[in-house]
Structure formats: C-alpha cells, structure tokens
CSV table of C-alpha atoms and ligand atoms in Angstrom, one decimal:
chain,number,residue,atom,x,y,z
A,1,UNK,CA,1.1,26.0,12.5
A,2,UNK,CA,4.0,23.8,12.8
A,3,UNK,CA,2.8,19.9,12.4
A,4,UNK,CA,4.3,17.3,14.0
A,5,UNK,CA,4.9,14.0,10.9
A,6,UNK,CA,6.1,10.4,11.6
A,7,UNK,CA,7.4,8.3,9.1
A,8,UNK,CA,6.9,4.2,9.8
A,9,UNK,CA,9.0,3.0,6.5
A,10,UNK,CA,11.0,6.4,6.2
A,11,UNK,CA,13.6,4.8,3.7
A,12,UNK,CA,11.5,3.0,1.3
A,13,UNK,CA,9.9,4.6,-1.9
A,14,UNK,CA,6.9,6.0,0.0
A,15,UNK,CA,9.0,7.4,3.2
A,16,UNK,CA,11.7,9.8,0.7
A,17,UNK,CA,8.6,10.5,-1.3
A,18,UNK,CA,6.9,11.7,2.3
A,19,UNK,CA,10.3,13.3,3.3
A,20,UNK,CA,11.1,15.0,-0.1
A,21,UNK,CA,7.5,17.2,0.5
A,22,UNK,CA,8.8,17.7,3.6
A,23,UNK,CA,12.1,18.9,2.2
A,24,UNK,CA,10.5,21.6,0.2
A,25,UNK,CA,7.7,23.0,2.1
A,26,UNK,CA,8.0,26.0,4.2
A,27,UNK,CA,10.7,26.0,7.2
A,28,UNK,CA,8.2,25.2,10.1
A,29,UNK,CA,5.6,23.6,8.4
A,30,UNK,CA,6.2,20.1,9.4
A,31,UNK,CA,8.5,18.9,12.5
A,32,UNK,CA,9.7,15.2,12.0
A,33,UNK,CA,9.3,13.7,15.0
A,34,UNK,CA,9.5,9.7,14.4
A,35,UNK,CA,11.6,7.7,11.1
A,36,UNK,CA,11.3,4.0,11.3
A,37,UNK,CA,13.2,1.5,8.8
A,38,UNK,CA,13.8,-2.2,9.0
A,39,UNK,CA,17.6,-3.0,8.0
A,40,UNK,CA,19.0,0.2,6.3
A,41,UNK,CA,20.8,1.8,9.1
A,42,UNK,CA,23.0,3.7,7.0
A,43,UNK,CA,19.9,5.2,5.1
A,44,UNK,CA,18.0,6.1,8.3
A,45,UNK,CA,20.8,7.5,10.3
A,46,UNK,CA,21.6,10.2,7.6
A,47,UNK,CA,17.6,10.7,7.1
A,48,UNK,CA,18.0,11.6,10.8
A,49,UNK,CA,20.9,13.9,10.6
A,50,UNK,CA,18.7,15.7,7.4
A,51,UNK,CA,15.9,15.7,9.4
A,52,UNK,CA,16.4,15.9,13.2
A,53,UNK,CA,13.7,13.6,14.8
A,54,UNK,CA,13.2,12.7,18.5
A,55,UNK,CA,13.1,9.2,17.9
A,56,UNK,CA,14.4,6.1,15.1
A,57,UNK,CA,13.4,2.9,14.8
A,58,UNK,CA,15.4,0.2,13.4
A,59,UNK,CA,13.3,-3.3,13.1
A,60,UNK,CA,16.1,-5.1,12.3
A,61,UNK,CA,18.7,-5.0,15.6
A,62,UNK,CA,21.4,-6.4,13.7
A,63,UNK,CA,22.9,-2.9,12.3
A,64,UNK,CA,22.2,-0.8,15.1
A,65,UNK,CA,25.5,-0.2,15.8
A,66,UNK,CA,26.6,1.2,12.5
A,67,UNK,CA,22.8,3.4,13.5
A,68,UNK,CA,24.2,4.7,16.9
A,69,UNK,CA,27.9,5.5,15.9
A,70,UNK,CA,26.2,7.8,13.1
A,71,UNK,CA,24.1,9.2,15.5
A,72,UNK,CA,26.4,9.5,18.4
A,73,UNK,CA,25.9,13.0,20.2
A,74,UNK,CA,22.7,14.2,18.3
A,75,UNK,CA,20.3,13.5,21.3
A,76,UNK,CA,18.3,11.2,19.1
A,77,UNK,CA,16.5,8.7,20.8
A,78,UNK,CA,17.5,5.0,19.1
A,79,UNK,CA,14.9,2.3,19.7
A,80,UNK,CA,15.2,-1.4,17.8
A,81,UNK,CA,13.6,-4.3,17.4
A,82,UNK,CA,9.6,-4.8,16.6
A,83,UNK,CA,8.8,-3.0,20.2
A,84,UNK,CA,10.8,-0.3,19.0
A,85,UNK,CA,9.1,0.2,15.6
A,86,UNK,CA,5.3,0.1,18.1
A,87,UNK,CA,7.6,2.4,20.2
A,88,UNK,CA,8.4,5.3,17.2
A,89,UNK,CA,4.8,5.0,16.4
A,90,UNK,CA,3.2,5.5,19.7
A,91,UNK,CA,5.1,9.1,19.9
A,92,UNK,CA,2.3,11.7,19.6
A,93,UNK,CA,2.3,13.3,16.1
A,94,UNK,CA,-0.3,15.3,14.1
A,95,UNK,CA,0.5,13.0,10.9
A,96,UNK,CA,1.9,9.4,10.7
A,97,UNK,CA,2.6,8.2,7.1
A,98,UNK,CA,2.3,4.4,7.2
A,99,UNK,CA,4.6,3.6,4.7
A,100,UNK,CA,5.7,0.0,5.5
A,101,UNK,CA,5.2,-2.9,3.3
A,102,UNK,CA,3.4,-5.8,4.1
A,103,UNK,CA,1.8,-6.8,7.3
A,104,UNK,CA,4.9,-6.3,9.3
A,105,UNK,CA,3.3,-2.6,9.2
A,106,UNK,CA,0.3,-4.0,10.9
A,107,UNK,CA,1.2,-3.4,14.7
A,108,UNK,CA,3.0,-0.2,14.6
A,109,UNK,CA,0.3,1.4,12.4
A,110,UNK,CA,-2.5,0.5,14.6
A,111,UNK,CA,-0.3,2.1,17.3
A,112,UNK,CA,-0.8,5.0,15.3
A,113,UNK,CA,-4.0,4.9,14.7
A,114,UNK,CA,-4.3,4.5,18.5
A,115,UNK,CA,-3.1,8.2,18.8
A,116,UNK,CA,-6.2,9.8,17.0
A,117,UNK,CA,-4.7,11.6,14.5
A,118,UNK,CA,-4.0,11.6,10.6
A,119,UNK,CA,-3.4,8.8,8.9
A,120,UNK,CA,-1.9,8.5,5.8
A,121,UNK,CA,-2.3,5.2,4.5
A,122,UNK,CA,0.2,3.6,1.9
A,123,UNK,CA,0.5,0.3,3.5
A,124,UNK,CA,-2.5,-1.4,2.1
A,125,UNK,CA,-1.6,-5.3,3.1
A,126,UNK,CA,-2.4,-4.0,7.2
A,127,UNK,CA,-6.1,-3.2,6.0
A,128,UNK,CA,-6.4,-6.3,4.2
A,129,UNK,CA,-4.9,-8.5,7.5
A,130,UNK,CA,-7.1,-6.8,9.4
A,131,UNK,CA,-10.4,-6.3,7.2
A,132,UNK,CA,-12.9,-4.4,10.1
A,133,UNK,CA,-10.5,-4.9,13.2
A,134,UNK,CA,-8.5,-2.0,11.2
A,135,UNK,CA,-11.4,0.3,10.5
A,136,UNK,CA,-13.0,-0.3,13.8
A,137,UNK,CA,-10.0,0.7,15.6
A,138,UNK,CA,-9.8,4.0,13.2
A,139,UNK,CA,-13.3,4.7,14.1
A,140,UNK,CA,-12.9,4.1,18.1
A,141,UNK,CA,-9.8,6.2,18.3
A,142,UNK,CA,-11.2,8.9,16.1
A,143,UNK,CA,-8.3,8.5,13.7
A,144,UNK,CA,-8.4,10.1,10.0
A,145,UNK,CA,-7.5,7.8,7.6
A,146,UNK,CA,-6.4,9.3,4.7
A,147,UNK,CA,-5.8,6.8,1.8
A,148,UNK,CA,-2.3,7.2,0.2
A,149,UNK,CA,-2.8,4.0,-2.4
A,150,UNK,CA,-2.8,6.2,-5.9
A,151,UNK,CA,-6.3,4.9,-6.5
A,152,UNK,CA,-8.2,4.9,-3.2
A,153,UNK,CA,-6.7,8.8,-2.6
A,154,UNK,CA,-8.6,9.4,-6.0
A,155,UNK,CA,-11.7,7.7,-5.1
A,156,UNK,CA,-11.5,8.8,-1.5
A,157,UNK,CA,-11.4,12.9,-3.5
A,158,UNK,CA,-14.1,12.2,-5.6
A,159,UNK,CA,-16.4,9.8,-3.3
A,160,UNK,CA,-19.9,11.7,-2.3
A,161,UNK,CA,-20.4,10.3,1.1
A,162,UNK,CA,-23.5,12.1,2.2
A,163,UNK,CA,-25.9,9.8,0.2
A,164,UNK,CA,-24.0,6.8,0.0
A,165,UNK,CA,-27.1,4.7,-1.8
A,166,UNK,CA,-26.3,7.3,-4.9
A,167,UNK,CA,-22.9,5.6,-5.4
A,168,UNK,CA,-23.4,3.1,-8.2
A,169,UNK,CA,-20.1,1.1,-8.3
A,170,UNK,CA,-16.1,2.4,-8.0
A,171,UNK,CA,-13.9,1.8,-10.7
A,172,UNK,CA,-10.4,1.3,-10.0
A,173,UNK,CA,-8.3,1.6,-12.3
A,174,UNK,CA,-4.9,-0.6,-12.9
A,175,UNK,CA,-2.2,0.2,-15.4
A,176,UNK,CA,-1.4,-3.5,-16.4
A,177,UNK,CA,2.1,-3.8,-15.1
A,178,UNK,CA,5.1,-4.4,-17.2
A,179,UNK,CA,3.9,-8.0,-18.6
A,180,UNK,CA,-0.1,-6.1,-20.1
A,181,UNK,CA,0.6,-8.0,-23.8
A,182,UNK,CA,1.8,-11.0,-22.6
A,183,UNK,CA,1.0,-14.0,-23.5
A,184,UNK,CA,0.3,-17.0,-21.0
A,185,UNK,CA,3.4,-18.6,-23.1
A,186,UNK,CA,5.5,-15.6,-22.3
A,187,UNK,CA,4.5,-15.5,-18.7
A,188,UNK,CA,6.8,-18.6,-18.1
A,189,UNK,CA,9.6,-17.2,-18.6
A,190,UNK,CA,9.6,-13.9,-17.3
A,191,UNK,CA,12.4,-13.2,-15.1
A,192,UNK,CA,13.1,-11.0,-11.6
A,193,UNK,CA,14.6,-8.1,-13.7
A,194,UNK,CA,11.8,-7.8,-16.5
A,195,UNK,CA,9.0,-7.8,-13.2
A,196,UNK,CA,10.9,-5.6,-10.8
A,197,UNK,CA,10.6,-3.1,-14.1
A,198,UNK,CA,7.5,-1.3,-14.0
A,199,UNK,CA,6.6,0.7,-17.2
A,200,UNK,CA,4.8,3.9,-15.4
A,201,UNK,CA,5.2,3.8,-11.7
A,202,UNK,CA,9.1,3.9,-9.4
A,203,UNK,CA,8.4,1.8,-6.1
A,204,UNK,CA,9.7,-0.4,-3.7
A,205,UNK,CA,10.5,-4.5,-5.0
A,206,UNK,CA,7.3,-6.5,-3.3
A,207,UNK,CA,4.9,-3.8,-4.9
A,208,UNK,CA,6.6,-4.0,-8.4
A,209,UNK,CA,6.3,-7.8,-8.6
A,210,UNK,CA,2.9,-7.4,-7.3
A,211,UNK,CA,1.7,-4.7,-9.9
A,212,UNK,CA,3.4,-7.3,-12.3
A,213,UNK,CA,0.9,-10.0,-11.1
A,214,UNK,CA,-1.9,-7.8,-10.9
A,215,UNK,CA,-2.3,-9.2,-7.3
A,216,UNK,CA,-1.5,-5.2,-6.2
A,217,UNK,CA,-4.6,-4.5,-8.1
A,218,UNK,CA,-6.2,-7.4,-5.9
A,219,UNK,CA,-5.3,-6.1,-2.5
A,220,UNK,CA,-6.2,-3.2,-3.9
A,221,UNK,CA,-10.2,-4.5,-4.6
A,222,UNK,CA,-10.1,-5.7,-1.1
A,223,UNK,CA,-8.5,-2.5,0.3
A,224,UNK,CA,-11.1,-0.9,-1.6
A,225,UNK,CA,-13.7,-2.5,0.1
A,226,UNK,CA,-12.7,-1.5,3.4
A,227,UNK,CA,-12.1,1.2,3.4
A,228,UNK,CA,-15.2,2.5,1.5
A,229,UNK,CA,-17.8,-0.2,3.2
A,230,UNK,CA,-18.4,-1.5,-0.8
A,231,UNK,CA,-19.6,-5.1,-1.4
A,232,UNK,CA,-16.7,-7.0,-4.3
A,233,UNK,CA,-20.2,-6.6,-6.8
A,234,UNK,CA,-19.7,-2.7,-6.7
A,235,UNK,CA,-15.9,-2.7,-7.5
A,236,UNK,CA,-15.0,-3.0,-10.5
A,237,UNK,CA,-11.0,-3.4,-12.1
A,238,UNK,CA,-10.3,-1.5,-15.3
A,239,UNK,CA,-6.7,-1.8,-17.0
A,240,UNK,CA,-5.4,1.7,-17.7
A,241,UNK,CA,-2.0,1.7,-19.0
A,242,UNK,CA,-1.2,5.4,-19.0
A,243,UNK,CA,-2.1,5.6,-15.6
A,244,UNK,CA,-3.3,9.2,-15.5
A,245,UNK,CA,-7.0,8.5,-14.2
A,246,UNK,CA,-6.5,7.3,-10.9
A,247,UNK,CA,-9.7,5.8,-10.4
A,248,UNK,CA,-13.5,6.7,-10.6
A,249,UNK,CA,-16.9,7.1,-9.0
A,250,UNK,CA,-19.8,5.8,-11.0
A,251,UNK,CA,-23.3,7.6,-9.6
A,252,UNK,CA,-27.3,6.4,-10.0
A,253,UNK,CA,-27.6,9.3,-12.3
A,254,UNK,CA,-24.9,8.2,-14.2
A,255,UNK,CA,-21.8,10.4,-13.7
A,256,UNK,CA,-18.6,9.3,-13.5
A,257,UNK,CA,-16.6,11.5,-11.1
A,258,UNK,CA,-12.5,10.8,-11.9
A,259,UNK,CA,-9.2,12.0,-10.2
A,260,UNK,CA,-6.6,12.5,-12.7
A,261,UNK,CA,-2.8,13.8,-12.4
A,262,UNK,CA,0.3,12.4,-13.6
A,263,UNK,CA,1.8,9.3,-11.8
A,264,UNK,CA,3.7,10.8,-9.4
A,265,UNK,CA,3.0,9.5,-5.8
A,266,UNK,CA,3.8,12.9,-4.5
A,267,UNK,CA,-0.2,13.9,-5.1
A,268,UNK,CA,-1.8,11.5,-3.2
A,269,UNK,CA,1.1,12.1,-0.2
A,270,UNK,CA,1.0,15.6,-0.2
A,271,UNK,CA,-3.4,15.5,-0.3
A,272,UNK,CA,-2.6,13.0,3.0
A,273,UNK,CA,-0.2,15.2,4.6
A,274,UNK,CA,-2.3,18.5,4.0
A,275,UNK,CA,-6.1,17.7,4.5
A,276,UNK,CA,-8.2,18.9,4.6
A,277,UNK,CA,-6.1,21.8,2.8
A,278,UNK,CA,-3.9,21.3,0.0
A,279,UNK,CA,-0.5,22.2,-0.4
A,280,UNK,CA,2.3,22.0,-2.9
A,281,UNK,CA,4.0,19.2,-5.0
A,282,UNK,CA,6.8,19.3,-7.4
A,283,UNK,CA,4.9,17.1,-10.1
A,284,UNK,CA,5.2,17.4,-13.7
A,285,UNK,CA,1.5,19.0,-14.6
A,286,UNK,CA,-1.2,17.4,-17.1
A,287,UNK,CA,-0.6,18.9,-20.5
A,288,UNK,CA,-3.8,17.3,-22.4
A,289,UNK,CA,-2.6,18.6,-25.7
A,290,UNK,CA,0.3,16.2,-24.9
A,291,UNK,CA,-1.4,13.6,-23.8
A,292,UNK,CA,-2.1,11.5,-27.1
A,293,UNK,CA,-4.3,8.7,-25.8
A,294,UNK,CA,-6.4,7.5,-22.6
A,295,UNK,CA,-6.6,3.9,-23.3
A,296,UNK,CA,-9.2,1.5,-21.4
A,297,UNK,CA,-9.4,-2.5,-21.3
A,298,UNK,CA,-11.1,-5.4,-19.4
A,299,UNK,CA,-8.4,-6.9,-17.4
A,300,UNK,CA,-8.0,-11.1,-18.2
A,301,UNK,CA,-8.2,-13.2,-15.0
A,302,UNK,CA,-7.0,-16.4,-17.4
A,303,UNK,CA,-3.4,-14.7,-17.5
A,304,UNK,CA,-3.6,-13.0,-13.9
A,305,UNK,CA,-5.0,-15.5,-12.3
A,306,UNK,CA,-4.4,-12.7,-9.3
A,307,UNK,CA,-7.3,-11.0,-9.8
A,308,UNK,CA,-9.7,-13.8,-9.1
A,309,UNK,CA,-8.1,-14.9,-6.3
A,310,UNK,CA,-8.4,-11.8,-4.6
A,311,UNK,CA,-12.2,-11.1,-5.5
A,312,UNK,CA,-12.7,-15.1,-4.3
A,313,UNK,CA,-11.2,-14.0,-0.9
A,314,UNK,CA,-12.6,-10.3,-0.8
A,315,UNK,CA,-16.5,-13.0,-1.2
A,316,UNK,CA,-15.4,-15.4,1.2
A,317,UNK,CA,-14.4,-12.7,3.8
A,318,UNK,CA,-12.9,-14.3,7.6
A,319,UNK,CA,-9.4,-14.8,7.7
A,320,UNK,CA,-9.5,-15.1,3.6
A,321,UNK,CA,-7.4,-12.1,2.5
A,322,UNK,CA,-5.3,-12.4,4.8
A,323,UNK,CA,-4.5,-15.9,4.4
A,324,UNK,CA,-3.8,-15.0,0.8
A,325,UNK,CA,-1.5,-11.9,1.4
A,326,UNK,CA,0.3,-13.6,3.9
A,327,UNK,CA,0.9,-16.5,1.2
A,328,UNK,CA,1.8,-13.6,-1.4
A,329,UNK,CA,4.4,-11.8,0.6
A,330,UNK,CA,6.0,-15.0,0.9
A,331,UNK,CA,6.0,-16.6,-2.7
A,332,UNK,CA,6.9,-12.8,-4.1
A,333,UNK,CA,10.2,-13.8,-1.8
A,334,UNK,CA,10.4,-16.9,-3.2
A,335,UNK,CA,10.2,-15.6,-6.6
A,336,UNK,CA,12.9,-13.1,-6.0
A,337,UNK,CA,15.1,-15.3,-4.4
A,338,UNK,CA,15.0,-17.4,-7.2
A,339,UNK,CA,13.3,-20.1,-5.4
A,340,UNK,CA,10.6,-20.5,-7.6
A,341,UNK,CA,9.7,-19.0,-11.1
A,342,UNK,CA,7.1,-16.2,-12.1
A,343,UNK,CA,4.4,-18.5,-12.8
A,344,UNK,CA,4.7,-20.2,-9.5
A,345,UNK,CA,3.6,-17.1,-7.1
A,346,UNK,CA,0.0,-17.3,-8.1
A,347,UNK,CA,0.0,-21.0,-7.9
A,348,UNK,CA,1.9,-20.7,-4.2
A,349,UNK,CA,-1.5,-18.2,-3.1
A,350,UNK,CA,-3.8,-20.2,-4.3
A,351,UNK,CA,-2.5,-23.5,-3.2
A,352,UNK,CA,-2.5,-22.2,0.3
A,353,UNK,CA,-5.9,-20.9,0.0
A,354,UNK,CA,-7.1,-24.4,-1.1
A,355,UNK,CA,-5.4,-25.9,2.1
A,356,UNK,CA,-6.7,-23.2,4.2
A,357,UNK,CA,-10.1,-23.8,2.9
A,358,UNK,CA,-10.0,-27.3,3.4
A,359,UNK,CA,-8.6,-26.7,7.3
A,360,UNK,CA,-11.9,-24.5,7.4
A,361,UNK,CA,-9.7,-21.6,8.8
A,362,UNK,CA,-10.7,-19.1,5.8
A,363,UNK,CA,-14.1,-17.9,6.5
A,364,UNK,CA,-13.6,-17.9,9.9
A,365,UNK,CA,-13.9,-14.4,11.3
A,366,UNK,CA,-11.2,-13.0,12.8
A,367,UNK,CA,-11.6,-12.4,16.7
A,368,UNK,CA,-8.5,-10.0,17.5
A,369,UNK,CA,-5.7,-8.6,15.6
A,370,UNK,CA,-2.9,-11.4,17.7
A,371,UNK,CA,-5.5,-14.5,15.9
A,372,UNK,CA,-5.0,-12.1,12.8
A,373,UNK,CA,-1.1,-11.9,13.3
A,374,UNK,CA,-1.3,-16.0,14.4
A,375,UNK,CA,-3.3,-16.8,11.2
A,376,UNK,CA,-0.7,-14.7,9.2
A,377,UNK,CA,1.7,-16.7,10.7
A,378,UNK,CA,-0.2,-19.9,9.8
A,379,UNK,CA,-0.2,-19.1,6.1
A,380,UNK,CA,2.9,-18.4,5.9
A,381,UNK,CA,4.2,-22.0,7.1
A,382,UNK,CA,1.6,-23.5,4.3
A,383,UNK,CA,3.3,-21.8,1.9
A,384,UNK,CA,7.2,-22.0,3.0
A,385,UNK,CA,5.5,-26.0,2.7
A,386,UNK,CA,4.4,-25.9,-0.4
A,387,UNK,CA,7.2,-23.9,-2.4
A,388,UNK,CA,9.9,-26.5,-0.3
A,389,UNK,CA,8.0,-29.4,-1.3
B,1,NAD,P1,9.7,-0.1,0.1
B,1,NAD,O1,10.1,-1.6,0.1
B,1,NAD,O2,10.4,0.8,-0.8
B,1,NAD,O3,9.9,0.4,1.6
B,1,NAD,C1,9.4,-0.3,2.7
B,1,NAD,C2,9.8,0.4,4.0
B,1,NAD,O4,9.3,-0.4,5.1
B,1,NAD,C3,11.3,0.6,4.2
B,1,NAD,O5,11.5,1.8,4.9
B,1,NAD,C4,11.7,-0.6,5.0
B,1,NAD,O6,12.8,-0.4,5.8
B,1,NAD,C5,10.4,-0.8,5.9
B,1,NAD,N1,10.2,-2.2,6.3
B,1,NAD,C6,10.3,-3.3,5.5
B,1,NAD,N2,10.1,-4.4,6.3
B,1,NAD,C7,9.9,-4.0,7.6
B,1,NAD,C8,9.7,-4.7,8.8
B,1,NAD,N3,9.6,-6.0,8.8
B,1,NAD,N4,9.5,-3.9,9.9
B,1,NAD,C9,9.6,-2.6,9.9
B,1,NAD,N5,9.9,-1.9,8.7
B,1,NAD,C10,10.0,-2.6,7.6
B,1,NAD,O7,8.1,-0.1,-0.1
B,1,NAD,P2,7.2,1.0,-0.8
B,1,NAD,O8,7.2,0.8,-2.2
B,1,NAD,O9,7.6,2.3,-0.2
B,1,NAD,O10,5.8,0.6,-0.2
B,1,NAD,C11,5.4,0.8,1.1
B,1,NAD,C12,3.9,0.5,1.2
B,1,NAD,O11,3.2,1.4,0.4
B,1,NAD,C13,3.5,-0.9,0.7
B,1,NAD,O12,2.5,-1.4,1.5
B,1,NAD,C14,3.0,-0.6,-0.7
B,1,NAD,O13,2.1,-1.5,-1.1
B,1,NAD,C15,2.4,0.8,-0.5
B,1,NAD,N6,2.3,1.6,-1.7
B,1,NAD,C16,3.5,1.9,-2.4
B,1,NAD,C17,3.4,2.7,-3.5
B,1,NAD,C18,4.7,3.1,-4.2
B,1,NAD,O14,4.6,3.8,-5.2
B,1,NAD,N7,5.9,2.7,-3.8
B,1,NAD,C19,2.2,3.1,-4.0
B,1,NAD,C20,1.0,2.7,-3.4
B,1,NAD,C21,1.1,1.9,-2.2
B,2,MG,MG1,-2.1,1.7,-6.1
C-alpha cells in the first residue's frame, strides 16, 4: 500500500536523508505529499519537481518568487510564511518526518501530531520546549511518535515497555564531537570551521556546533526523558567516539540490551518511516572483523560545561529547558556569526539561566504551548542582552 510522507525541513540533512529512502524504494511505496523549507527556494522547488507533492512551504516569504517561477504550471500548491509551514503540516499524511531544527519546528509538528499518525521525530529542541505539552498532545491525538535522534531510535528498539520497573537506567551514548582531547586551554580558541567539522557524523550547522559542545548530548538527556517518562537519575551519558552503539538499556537482571549500526542516519529514518515493518537502507554494513576498537569514557562536565547545564534544567523542570535551548539556539548564532567566541556559548546559556532563575520564571510550569512559545521568546531577548552587552 501506497503511504502518504510529509517532509517539515525537506532540504536540510534530515529531509534529503528522508527523501533519498524515498528515492530508492519501490515506485508506489511512498507518495510525497507535503516539503517544507525555510529560505532555500531553489533547493525546494527542484525537490518538488523530483518529487511531485501537493503542497510547499516556504517559511521565509522573501524568495517565493524565485519558488513560484520554478514551479509555474506543475499544479503545486505554494504556501509561505509560518501559517504556511502549520498549513503543509496539517495536510493528512500516513508519515510526517519532523525534520526542522530548533523550536521554530514546534508549531507545525504539533500540527502533525494533531493528524494522528506517524511521527518521525528528528527535531528534538520541540520536545524539550514543550517537555509534557508535546507528549500529551501525542497521546490525545493517538499519534506514533517514532524517535529519529540516532540514540533514542536505538533505545526506543531495544526499550522493554511491558514492565517498565525492570528498566534499570538508559545509557546514551555520545561520540565526543570534534573537540573529545581538548584541553580547556584549547577550547579558547577553537574556531567556526574546526566545530562545524564533526569527526563521525554529516549534519546540518546548529547540530554540529551543538555535538561540538556536547549540549546536543544535553537536549538529548532531556529528550530522553520525555520521551521515555525516565527521571535525569536513570539516564546516564557515555562518550563513544566510534559511534557504532547507538545507545543502551540497562535491566534489574543486569543486561544491557544495545542498538548498533554504522552512523548513517538512514537506519533510524528508514525504522521511522517503516514501523512497525522494516525496510531497506543503502548503509554501509557492520563488518566486526573490521571494526578494531569500541572505545568507552566518562564524559567531563569541567570542559563541557553543556552537560551539566542541561541535567540542572532536565532537575529543575518548568520552563527550564526551554529557557536554556532557546538561549542555545541563539548563542550557537552568535558564535557562527562571529559575534562571540566558542567558549562564550556555554557561558551565554548559563547566564540566561541564572537570570531566569533569579526572575523565578524557570521552574514555573508551563500552562500552554503559546506561554511556551512567549517564554522562548523571553530567553531569547536575555540572551541577545547579554552577548550585546
Ligand atoms: P538542517 O539545518 O540541515 O535543516 C533544517 C531544515 O529546517 C531545513 O530544511 C530548513 O529549511 C528548515 N528550517 C530551518 N529554520 C526554519 C524555520 N524557522 N521555519 C521553518 N523551517 C525551517 O538541520 P538537520 O541537521 O537536518 O537537523 C534537523 C533536526 O533534526 C534538528 O532538530 C536536529 O537536532 C535533528 N537531528 C539531526 C541529525 C542529523 O544527523 N542531521 C541527527 C539527529 C537529530
Ligand atoms: Mg543524536
């Protein structure tokens, strides 16, 4: 049976990883029926010539000329424009892949979720905004959400859920990004190429900078947490630099249940798109013989000061994570705009934090996803503040 895939973020990393599975499975497998992007008209207008959807999105309206000239004559719906992006998403689908980064992705892919159908995941910072407004909307629309994350898609494979007191702790596992043997002296001068240049994994810029920082790894704990109801104390971080365990399950009898594969983000995307079957993916097998070492490591929250920012806010819970992604997204811009250097993201999060704590607005629950969106808002003013000043 033919089924129906939306793409919110079609042209980043994540989206032509999604459409590249598409690309090779069997004619009449999937029908594309929505592609969202934010600025890359060019990009998404010949994505939509390959792949004939109903409907594009373009967030940004500023190039949605160049968008409808490319398109002219293809009976292609155009839509721009935030309410256009909610728009693509609302179209009823079998399979949306939320692919967009940072909590921009927030509205749409609850619109999605809104629909009831699968979910595929990949846009962790909208689960961390939204902590339980996210996963109580998933459960009231009888949504599956189908973890995409490299990590969670391996815990989420290997996670016993029938007995969930037989669960010991989940161990995710992080490969250390590009700066692992640096030293705190180093850190200082590490520029925008050496972070944007991740040793293992190809992705989009705001993700590489964050797996430098390890604060990927920290919306990944609170992700984690989420999405598998797990208090901080029974998730634990483990550097990895190989990459090729994708995280674990630690049980009261004491085995450890892994998902391995090489790191290719085709696995996890192509176990999203096909559950509860499997299906293909072009990725280069396992050959043990060949692979010489599995290394393991304590991660060090002295140099990635990341890490215990994110378990602080994961413990203090409210508005707490969000506060601090908000404050991330916009130092990480900061950083690659040359506004501030490497050293200066973690300090930018945590300042905020500190003032956020001291206006009492962190532990404060959230009430809806617009205070979520307001507060997100808020944090982000703090921080423009603080990297100005
Ligand atoms: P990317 O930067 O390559 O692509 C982002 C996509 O979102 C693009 O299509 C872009 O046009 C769109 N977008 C950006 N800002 C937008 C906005 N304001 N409104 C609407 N659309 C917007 O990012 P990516 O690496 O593909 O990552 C996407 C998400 O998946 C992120 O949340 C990331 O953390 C997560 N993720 C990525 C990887 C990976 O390997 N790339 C792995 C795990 C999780
Ligand atoms: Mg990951």
């Amino acid at each position: 049976m033919t089924r129906r895939i939306s793409i919110l973020g079609a042209t980043g990393s994540i989206g032509l990883s999604t459409l590249d599975l598409v690309r090779r499975a069997q004619p009449g497998d999937f029908k594309v029926v929505a592609l969202t992007a934010n600025s890359s008209a060019e990009a998404l207008a010949d994505l939509a010539l390959e792949f004939r959807p109903e409907i594009v999105a373009l967030a940004d309206p500023a190039n949605v000329k160049t968008l409808s000239q490319k398109l002219a004559g293809n009976g292609i719906e155009i839509v721009t424009g935030e309410d256009g992006v909610i728009e693509a998403a609302a179209r009823p689908a079998d399979f949306c892949m939320a692919a967009i980064v940072g909590a921009a992705g927030l509205a749409p892919t609850l619109k999605a979720v809104e629909q009831g159908a699968h979910l595929g995941l990949a846009n962790k910072e909208c689960l961390v905004c939204a902590g339980d407004l996210f996963t109580d909307a998933v459960a009231k629309s009888g949504a599956v959400l189908l973890p995409v994350d490299s990590e969670h898609n391996a815990i989420f494979q290997v996670l016993e859920t029938k007995q969930p007191e037989a669960v010991r702790r989940i161990i995710l596992t992080a490969s250390g990004g590009p700066f692992r043997s640096k030293t705190a002296q180093q850190l200082k001068s590490v520029t925008r190429e050496d972070a944007l240049n991740h040793p293992v994994w190809s992705m989009g810029a705001k993700i590489s900078i964050d797996s430098s920082t390890l604060f990927n790894k920290g919306l990944e704990l609170i992700e984690a947490s989420y999405l598998f109801a797990r208090p901080s104390s029974q998730i634990d971080i483990i550097i990895h630099p190989q990459s090729v365990v994708h995280s674990m399950v630690e049980y009261i009898d004491g085995s450890v249940l892994a998902q391995l594969g090489s790191p290719d983000m085709r696995t996890p995307i192509a176990y999203a798109m096909a559950w509860p079957e499997r299906m293909e993916a072009p990725v280069e097998r396992l050959d043990f013989a060949k692979t010489a070492k599995l290394e393991f490591e304590a991660p060090d929250e002295v140099r990635f000061p990341a890490l215990r920012l994110a378990r602080t806010a994961l413990e203090t819970g409210g508005h707490a994570p969000n506060i601090m992604n908000a404050a991330n997204e916009i130092a990480v811009q900061a950083f690659l705009d040359g506004e501030i250097p490497y050293l200066g993201i973690a300090a930018t999060v945590e300042a905020v934090l500190e003032a956020a704590g001291a206006a009492q607005t962190l532990s404060q629950r959230p009430s809806s996803v617009a205070n979520v969106i307001e507060t997100d808002a808020m944090a982000r003013r703090l921080a423009r503040g603080i990297i100005e000043a």
